[in-house]
PDB file of C-alpha atoms and ligand atoms in Angstrom:
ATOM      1  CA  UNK A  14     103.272 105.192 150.464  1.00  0.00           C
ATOM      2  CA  UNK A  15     102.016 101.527 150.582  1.00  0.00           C
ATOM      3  CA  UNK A  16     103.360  98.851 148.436  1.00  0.00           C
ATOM      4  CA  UNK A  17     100.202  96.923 147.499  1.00  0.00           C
ATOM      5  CA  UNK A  18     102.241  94.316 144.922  1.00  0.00           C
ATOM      6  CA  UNK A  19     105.870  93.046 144.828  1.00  0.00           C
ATOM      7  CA  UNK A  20     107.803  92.204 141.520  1.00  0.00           C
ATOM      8  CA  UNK A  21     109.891  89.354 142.704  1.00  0.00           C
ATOM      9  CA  UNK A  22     111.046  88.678 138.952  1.00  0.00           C
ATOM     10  CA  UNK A  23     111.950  92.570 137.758  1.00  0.00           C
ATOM     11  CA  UNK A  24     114.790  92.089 140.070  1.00  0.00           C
ATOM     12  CA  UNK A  25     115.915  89.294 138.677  1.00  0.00           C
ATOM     13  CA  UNK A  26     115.058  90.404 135.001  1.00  0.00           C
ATOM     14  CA  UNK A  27     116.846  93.676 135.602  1.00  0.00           C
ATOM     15  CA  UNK A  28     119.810  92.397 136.685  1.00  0.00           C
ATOM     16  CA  UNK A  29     120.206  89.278 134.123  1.00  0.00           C
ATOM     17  CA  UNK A  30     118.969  91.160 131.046  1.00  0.00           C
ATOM     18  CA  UNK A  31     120.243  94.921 131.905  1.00  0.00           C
ATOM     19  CA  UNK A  32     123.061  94.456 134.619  1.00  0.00           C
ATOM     20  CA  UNK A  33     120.527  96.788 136.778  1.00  0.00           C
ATOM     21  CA  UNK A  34     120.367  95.771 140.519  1.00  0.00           C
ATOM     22  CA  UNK A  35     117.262  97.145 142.511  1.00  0.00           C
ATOM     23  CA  UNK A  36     117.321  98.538 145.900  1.00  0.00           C
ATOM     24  CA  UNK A  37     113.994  97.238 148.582  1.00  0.00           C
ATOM     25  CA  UNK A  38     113.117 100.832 147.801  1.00  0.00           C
ATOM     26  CA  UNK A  39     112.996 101.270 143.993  1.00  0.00           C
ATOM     27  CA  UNK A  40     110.870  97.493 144.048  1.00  0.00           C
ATOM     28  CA  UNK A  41     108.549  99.529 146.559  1.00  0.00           C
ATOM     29  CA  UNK A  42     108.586 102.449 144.152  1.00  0.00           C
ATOM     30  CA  UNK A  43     107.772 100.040 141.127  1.00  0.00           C
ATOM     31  CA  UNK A  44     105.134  98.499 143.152  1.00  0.00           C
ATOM     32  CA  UNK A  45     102.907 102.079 144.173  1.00  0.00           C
ATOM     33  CA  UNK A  46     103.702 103.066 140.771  1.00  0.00           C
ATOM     34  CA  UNK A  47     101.743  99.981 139.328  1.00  0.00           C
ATOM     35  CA  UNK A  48      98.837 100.460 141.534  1.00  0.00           C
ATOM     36  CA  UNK A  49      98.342 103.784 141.215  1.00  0.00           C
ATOM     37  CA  UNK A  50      98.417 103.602 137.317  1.00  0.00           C
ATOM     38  CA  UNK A  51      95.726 100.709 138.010  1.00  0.00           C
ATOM     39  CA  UNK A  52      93.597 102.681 139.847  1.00  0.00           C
ATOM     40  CA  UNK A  53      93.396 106.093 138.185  1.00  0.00           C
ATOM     41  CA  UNK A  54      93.129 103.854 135.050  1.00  0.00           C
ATOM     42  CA  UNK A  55      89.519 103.066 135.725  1.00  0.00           C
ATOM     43  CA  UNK A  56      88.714 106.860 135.911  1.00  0.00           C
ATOM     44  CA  UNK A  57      90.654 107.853 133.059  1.00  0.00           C
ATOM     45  CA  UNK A  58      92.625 105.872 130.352  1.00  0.00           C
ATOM     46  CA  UNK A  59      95.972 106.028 130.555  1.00  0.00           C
ATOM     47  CA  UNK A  60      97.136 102.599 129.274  1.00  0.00           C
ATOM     48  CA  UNK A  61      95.437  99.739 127.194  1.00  0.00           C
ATOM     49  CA  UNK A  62      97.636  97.526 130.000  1.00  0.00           C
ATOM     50  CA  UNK A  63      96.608  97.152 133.308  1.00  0.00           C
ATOM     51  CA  UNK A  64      97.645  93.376 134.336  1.00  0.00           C
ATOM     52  CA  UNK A  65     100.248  93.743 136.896  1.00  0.00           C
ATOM     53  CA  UNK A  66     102.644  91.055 135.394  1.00  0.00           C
ATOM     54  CA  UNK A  67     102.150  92.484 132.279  1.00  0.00           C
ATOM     55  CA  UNK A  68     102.838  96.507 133.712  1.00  0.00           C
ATOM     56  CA  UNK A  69     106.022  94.900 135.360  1.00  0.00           C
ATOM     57  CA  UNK A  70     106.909  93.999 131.916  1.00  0.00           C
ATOM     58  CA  UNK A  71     105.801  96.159 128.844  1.00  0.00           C
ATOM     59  CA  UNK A  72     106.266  99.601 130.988  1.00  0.00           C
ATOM     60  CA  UNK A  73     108.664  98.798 133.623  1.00  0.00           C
ATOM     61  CA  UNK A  74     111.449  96.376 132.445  1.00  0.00           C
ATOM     62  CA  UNK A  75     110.784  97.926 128.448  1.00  0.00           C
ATOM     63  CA  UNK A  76     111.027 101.503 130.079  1.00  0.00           C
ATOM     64  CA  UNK A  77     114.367 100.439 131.444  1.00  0.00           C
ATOM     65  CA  UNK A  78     115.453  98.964 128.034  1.00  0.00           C
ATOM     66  CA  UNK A  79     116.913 102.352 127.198  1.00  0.00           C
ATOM     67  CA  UNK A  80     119.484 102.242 129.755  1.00  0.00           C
ATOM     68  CA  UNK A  81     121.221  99.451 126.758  1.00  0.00           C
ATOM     69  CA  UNK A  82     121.893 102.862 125.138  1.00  0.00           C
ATOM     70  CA  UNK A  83     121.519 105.482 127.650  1.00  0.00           C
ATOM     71  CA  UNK A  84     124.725 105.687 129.625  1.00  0.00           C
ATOM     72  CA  UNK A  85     124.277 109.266 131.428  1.00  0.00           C
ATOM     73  CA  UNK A  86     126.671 110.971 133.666  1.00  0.00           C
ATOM     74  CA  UNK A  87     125.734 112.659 136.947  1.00  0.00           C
ATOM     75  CA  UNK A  88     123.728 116.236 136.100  1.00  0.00           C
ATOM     76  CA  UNK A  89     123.193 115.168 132.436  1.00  0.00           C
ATOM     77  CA  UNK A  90     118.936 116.350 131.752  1.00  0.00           C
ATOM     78  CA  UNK A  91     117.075 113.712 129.838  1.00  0.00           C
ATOM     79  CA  UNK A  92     113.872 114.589 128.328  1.00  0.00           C
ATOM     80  CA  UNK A  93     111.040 111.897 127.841  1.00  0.00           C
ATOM     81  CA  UNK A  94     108.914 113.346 125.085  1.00  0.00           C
ATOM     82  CA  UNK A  95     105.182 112.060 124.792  1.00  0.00           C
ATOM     83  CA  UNK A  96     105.373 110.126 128.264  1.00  0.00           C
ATOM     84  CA  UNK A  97     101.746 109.462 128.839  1.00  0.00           C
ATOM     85  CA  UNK A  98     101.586 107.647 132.004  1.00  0.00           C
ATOM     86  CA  UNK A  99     105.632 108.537 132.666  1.00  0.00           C
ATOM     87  CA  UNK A 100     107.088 106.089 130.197  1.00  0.00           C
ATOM     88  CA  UNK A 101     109.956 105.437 129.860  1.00  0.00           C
ATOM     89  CA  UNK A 102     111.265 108.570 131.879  1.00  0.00           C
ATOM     90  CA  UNK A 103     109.947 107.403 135.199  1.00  0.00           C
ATOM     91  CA  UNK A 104     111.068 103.833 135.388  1.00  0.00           C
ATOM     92  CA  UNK A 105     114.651 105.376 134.889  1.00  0.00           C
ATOM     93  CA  UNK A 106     114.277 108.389 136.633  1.00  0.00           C
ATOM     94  CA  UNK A 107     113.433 105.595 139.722  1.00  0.00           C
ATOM     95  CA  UNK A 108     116.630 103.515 139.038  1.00  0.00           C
ATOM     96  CA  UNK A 109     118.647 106.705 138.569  1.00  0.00           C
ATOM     97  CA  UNK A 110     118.017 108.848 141.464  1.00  0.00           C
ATOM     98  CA  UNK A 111     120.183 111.615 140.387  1.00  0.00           C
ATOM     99  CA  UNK A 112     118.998 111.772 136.779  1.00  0.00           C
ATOM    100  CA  UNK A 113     117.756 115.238 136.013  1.00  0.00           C
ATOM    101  CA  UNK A 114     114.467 114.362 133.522  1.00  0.00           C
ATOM    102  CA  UNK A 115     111.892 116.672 131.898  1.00  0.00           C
ATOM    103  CA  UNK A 116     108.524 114.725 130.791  1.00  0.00           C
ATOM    104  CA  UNK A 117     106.907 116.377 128.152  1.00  0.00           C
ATOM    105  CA  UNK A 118     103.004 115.133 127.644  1.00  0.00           C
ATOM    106  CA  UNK A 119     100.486 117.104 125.597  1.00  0.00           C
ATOM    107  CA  UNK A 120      97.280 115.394 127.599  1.00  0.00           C
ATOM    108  CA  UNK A 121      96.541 117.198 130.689  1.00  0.00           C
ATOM    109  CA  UNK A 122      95.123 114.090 132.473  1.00  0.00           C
ATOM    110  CA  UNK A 123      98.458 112.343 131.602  1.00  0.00           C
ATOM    111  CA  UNK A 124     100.856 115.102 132.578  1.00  0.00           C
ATOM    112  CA  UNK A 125      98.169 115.035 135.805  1.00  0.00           C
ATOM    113  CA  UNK A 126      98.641 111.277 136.732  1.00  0.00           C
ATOM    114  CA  UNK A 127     103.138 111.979 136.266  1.00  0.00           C
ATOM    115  CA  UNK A 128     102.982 114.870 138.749  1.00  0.00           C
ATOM    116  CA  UNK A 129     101.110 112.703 141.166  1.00  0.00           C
ATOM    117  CA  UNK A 130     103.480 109.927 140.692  1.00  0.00           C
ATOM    118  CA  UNK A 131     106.539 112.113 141.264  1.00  0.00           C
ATOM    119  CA  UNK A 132     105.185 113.824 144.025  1.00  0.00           C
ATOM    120  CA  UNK A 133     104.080 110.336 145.752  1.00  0.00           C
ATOM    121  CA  UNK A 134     107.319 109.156 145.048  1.00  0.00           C
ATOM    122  CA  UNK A 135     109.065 112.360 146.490  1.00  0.00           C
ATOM    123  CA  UNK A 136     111.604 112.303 142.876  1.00  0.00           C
ATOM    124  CA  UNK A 137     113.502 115.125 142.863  1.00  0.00           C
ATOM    125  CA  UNK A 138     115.083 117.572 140.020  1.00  0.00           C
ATOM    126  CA  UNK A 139     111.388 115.698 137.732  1.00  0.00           C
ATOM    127  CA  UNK A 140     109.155 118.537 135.905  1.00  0.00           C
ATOM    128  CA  UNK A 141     106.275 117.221 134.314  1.00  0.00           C
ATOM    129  CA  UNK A 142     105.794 119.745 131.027  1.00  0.00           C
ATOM    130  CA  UNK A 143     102.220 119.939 130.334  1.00  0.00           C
ATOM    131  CA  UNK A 144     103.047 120.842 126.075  1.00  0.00           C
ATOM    132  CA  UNK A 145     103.273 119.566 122.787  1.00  0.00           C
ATOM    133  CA  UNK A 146     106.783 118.781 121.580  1.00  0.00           C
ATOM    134  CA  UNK A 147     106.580 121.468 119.005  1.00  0.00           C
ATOM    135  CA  UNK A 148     106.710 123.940 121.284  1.00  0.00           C
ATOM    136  CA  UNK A 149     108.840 122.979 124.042  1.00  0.00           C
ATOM    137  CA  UNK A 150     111.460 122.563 120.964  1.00  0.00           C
ATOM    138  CA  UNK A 151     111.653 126.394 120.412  1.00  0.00           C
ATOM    139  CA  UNK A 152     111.461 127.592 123.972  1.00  0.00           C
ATOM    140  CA  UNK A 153     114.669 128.513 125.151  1.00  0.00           C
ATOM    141  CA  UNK A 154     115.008 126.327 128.523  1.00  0.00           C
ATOM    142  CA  UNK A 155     114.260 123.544 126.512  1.00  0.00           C
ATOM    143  CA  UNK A 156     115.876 123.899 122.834  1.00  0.00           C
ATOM    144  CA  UNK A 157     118.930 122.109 122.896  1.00  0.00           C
ATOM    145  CA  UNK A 158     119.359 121.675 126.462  1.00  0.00           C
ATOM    146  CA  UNK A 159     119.116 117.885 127.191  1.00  0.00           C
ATOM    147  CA  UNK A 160     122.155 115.369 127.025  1.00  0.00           C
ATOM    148  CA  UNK A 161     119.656 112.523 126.302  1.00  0.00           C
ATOM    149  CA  UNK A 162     116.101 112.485 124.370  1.00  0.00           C
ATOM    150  CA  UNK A 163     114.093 109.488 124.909  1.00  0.00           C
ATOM    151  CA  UNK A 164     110.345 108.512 123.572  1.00  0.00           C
ATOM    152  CA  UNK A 165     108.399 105.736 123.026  1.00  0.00           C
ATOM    153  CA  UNK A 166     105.369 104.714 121.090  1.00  0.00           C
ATOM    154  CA  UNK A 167     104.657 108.566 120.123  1.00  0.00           C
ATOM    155  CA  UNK A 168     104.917 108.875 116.472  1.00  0.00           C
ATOM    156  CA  UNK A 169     106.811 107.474 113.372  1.00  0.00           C
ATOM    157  CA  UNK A 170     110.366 107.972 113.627  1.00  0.00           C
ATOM    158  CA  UNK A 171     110.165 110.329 110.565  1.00  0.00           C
ATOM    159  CA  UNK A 172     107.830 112.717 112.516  1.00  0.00           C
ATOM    160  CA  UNK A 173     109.259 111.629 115.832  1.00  0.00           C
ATOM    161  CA  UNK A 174     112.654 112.894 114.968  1.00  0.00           C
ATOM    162  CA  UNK A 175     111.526 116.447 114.394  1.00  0.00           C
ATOM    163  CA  UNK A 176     109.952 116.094 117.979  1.00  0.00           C
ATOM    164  CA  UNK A 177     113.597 114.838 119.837  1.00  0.00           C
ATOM    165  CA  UNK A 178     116.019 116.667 117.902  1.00  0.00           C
ATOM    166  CA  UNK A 179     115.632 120.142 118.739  1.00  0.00           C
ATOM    167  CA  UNK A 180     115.426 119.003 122.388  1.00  0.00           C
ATOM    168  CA  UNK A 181     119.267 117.400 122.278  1.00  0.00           C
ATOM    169  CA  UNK A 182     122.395 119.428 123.066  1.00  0.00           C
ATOM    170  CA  UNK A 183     125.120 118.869 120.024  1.00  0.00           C
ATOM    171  CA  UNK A 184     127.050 115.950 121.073  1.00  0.00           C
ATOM    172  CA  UNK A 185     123.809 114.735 122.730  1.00  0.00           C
ATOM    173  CA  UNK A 186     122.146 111.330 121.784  1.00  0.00           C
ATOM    174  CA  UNK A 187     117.932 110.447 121.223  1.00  0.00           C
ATOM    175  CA  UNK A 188     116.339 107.150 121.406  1.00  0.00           C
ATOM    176  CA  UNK A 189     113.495 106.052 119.973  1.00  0.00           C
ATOM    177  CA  UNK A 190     111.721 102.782 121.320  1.00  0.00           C
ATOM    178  CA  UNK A 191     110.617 100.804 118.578  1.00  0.00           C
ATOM    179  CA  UNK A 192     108.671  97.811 117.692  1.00  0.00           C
ATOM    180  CA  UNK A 193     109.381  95.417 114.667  1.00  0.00           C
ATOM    181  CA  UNK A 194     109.527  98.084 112.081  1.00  0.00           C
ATOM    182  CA  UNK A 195     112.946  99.746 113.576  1.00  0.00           C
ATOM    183  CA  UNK A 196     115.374  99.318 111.413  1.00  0.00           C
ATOM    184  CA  UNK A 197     112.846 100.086 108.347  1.00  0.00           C
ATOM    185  CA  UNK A 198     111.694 103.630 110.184  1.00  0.00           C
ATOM    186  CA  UNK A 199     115.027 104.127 111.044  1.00  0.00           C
ATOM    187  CA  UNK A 200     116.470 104.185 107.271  1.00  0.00           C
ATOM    188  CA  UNK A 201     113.109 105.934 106.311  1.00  0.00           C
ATOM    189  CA  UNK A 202     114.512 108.684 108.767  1.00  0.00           C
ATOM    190  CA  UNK A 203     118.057 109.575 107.529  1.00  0.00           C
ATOM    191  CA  UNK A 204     116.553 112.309 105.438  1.00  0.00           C
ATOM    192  CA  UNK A 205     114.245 114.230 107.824  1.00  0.00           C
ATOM    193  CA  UNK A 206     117.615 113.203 110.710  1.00  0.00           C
ATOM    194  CA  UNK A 207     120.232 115.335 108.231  1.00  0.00           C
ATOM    195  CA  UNK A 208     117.747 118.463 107.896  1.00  0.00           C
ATOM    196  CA  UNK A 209     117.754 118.592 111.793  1.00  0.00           C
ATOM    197  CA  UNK A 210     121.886 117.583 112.503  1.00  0.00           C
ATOM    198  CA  UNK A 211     121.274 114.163 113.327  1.00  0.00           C
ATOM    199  CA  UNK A 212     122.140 110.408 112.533  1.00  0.00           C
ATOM    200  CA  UNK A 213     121.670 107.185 113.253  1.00  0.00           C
ATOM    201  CA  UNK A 214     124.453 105.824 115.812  1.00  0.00           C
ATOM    202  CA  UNK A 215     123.080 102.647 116.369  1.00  0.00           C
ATOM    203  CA  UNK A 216     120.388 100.099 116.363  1.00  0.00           C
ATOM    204  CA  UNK A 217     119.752  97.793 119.139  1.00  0.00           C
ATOM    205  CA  UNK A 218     117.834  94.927 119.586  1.00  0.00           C
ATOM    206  CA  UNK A 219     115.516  93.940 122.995  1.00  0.00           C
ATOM    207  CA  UNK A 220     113.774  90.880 123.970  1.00  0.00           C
ATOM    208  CA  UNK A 221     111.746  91.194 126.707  1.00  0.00           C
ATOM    209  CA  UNK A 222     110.397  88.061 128.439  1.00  0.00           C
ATOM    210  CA  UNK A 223     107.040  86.695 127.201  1.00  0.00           C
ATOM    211  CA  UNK A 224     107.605  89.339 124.716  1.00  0.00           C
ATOM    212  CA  UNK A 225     107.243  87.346 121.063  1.00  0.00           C
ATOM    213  CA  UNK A 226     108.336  90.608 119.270  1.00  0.00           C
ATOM    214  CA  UNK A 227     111.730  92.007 118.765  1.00  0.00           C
ATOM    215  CA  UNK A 228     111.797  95.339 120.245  1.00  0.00           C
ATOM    216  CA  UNK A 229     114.255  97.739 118.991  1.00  0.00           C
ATOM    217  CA  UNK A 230     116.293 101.293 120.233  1.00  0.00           C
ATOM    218  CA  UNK A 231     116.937 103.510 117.517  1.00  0.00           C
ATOM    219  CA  UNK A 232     120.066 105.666 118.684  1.00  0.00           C
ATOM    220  CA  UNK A 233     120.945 108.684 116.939  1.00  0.00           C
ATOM    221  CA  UNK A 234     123.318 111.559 117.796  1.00  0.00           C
ATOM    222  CA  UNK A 235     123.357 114.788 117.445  1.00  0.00           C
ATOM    223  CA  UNK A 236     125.965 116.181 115.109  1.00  0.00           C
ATOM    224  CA  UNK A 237     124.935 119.884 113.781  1.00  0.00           C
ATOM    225  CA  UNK A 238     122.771 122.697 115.397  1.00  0.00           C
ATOM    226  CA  UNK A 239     119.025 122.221 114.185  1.00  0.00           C
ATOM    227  CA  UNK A 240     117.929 124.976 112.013  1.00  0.00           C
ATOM    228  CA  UNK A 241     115.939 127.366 114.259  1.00  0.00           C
ATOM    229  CA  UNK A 242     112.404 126.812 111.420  1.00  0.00           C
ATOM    230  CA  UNK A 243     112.095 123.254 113.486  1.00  0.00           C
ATOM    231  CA  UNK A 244     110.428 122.168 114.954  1.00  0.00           C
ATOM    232  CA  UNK A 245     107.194 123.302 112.829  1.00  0.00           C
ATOM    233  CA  UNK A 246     104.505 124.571 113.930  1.00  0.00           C
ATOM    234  CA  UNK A 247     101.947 121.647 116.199  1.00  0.00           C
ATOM    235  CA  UNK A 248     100.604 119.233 113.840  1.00  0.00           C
ATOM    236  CA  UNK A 249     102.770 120.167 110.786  1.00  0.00           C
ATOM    237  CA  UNK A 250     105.286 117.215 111.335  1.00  0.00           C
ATOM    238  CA  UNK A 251     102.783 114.736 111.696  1.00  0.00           C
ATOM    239  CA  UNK A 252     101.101 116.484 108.259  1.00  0.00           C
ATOM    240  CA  UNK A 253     103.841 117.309 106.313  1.00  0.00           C
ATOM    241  CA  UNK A 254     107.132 114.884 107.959  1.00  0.00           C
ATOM    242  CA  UNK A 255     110.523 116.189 106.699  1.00  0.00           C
ATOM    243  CA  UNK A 256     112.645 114.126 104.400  1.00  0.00           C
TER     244      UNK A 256
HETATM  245  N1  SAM B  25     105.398 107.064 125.972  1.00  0.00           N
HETATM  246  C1  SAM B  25     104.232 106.516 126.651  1.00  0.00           C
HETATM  247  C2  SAM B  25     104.269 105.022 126.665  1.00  0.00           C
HETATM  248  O1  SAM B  25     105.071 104.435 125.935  1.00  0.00           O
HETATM  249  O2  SAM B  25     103.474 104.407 127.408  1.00  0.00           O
HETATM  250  C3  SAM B  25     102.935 107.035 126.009  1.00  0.00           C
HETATM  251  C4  SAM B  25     102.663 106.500 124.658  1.00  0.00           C
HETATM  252  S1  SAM B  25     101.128 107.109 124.034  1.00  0.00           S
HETATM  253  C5  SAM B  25     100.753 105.948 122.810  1.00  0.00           C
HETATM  254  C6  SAM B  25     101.662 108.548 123.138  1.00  0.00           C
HETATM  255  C7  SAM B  25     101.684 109.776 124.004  1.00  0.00           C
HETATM  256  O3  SAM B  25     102.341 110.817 123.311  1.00  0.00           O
HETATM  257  C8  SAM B  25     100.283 110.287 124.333  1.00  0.00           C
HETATM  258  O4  SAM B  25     100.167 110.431 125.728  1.00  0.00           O
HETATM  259  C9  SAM B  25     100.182 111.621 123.625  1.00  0.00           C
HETATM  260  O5  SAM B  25      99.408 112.571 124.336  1.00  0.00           O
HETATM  261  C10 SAM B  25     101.648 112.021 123.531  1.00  0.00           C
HETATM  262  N2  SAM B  25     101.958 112.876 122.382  1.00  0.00           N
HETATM  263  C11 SAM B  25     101.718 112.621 121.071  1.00  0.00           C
HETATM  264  N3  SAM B  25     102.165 113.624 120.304  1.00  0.00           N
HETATM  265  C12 SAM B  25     102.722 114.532 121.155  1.00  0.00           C
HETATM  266  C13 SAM B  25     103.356 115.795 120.962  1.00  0.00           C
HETATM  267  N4  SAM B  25     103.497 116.311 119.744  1.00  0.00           N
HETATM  268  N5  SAM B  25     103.809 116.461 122.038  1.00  0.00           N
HETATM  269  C14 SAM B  25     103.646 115.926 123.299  1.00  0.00           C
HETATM  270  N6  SAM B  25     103.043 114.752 123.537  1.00  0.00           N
HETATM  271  C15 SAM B  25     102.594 114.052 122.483  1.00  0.00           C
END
């Protein structure tokens, strides 16, 4: 593994704005990471961003945004749902070593590019779940096994919820990465949230350097067993969202 660019300032941005310190290692990590999602980039098209500064940025130091809500404890399983290109689940899964994480991606080419990161990367106790949400939700390993749900830029939090929900043990908390319309998706939710034993625990805000937008995390908990009908079957949610 070659490091082929450094990231002087997500250091320094990790450990001002999220009390994160980064080992030579993890930068090196960061750094293959970015130039391998460059590179495979021009044959297929896994992100609209491909700047490094920016990468270092909106998919690095946003990925590791979560961890403002996301407080696991050692052997807790976090699930990324609809990770495309790993985010956020393999920014943390790099500054968390010992996290277990499942990344669930319904594009092959996607799900491709995360194996080859984790296996470049050597991450252990990663599997890269090649599957819509819908049905990962009602397969046993997977229904109500994870401690932490985590997705970003995937779907409205309405249909989003019926994605993360099933996924997240009772007790067990989701977050949903948000843009500016947070707080209005997240009261939009409450309905569809109740029908699957959820609420919303908490919303916090993120700025993100050269970032004009307020970013937010929409934390919810899990409070009641989801009724085994959800999730529905692929494509209903985003036709028909609960609430
Ligand atoms: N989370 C990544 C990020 O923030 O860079 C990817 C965001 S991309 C806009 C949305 C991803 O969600 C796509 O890769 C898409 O294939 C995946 N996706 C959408 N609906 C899904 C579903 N029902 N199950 C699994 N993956 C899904």
């Amino acid at each position: 593994m070659t490091a082929t660019t450094d990231f002087p300032s997500l250091q320094d941005i990790a450990q001002t704005r999220l009390g994160t310190s980064l080992s030579r290692r993890q930068l090196d990590a960061f750094a293959w990471y970015a130039s391998e999602l460059a590179e495979w980039n021009e044959r297929f098209n896994l992100t609209a961003i491909t700047d490094p500064a920016e990468i270092e940025v909106k998919h690095f130091l946003d990925s590791l945004s979560c961890l403002l809500a996301l407080k696991p404890r050692p052997g807790d399983r976090v699930v990324d749902v609809g990770s495309g290109a790993g985010f956020p689940g393999l920014p943390l899964k790099i500054v968390m070593p010992w996290l277990q994480v499942t990344l669930v991606e319904a594009t092959g080419k996607k799900a491709d590019f995360c194996r080859h990161i984790v296996e470049g990367l050597a991450l252990e106790s990663v599997s890269v779940v090649h599957a819509r949400a819908e049905e990962v939700g009602q397969m046993a390993e997977h229904r109500q096994m994870y401690h932490w749900a985590v997705a970003r830029a995937v779907a409205h939090l309405q249909v989003l919820v019926e994605y993360l929900m099933p996924l997240v043990r009772l007790g067990g908390r989701a977050i949903a990465q948000k843009g500016e319309t947070g707080p209005v998706e997240a009261h939009a939710a409450e309905g569809a949230l109740r029908l699957l034993g959820g609420r919303v625990q908490q919303l916090i805000t993120v700025e993100l350097p050269r970032v004009p937008e307020t970013r937010y995390l929409v934390v919810m908990e899990k409070t009641a067993a989801t009724p085994s009908e959800y999730p529905r079957r692929a494509g209903v949610p985003t036709r028909k969202p609960l609430g």
